[in-house]
Tab-separated table of C-alpha atoms in Angstrom:
chain	number	residue	atom	x	y	z
A	1	MET	CA	-0.222	-13.267	5.360
A	2	GLY	CA	-1.268	-13.864	1.790
A	3	SER	CA	-4.988	-14.180	2.038
A	4	THR	CA	-7.305	-11.176	2.043
A	5	GLU	CA	-9.722	-13.165	4.218
A	6	ARG	CA	-7.554	-12.453	7.281
A	7	VAL	CA	-7.006	-8.751	6.614
A	8	VAL	CA	-9.547	-6.183	7.767
A	9	GLY	CA	-9.660	-2.428	7.370
A	10	TRP	CA	-8.528	-1.975	3.781
A	11	ARG	CA	-8.276	1.660	2.674
A	12	LYS	CA	-7.545	3.481	-0.557
A	13	SER	CA	-5.770	6.831	-0.830
A	14	SER	CA	-7.976	9.897	-0.969
A	15	TYR	CA	-5.789	10.930	-3.935
A	16	SER	CA	-7.088	7.996	-5.991
A	17	GLY	CA	-8.993	9.224	-9.009
A	18	GLY	CA	-11.559	6.490	-8.680
A	19	SER	CA	-12.612	5.426	-12.164
A	20	GLN	CA	-9.219	4.622	-13.714
A	21	GLY	CA	-8.757	1.430	-11.706
A	22	GLU	CA	-5.097	2.077	-10.964
A	23	CYS	CA	-5.363	2.056	-7.197
A	24	LEU	CA	-3.708	0.173	-4.398
A	25	GLU	CA	-5.316	-0.544	-1.067
A	26	VAL	CA	-3.438	-0.936	2.202
A	27	ALA	CA	-4.476	-2.142	5.635
A	28	ASP	CA	-3.211	-0.536	8.824
A	29	GLY	CA	-2.638	-2.093	12.214
A	30	TYR	CA	-0.357	-4.985	11.256
A	31	ALA	CA	3.345	-5.535	11.980
A	32	ASP	CA	3.891	-5.582	8.211
A	33	VAL	CA	1.880	-3.652	5.620
A	34	PRO	CA	-0.428	-5.668	3.351
A	35	VAL	CA	-1.058	-4.127	-0.091
A	36	ARG	CA	-3.484	-5.282	-2.785
A	37	ASP	CA	-4.843	-4.206	-6.155
A	38	SER	CA	-8.231	-2.524	-5.724
A	39	LYS	CA	-9.441	-4.099	-9.003
A	40	ASN	CA	-8.867	-7.578	-7.580
A	41	PRO	CA	-9.817	-7.507	-3.883
A	42	HIS	CA	-9.733	-11.309	-3.597
A	43	GLY	CA	-6.412	-11.640	-5.409
A	44	PRO	CA	-2.894	-11.878	-4.019
A	45	VAL	CA	-1.616	-9.598	-1.285
A	46	LEU	CA	1.916	-8.197	-1.188
A	47	VAL	CA	3.341	-7.683	2.290
A	48	PHE	CA	6.064	-5.130	3.033
A	49	PRO	CA	8.022	-4.443	6.221
A	50	ALA	CA	6.501	-1.370	7.890
A	51	ALA	CA	9.814	0.547	7.831
A	52	GLY	CA	10.267	-0.086	4.108
A	53	TRP	CA	6.691	0.944	3.343
A	54	ALA	CA	7.163	4.175	5.324
A	55	VAL	CA	10.277	5.023	3.285
A	56	PHE	CA	8.425	4.267	0.033
A	57	VAL	CA	5.474	6.489	0.984
A	58	ALA	CA	7.803	9.313	2.058
A	59	ALA	CA	9.727	9.063	-1.222
A	60	VAL	CA	6.572	9.103	-3.339
A	61	SER	CA	5.109	11.964	-1.302
A	62	SER	CA	8.224	14.105	-1.670
A	63	GLY	CA	7.968	14.177	-5.456
A	64	PRO	CA	10.171	13.077	-8.350
A	65	GLY	CA	13.907	13.529	-8.130
A	66	THR	CA	13.991	13.917	-4.359
A	67	PRO	CA	16.700	11.761	-2.762
A	68	PHE	CA	15.706	9.505	0.119
A	69	ARG	CA	17.420	7.136	2.523
A	70	ARG	CA	16.746	3.452	2.867
A	71	PRO	CA	15.827	2.193	6.349
């Protein structure tokens, strides 16, 4: 996966401020998690293992300085 043409169902976090342009979009429903820059929807896509992405999201959601475990 590297092309946005094959990925459907992109979504942006409801916490995104909107106008600053510092947002990521992710697509659900894939074995791995595709992530792209919302400012460049036809640009490159980064793909992360689902378990690693889940750990990243949990770590970010828990706030700064909170320890977390790698998968």
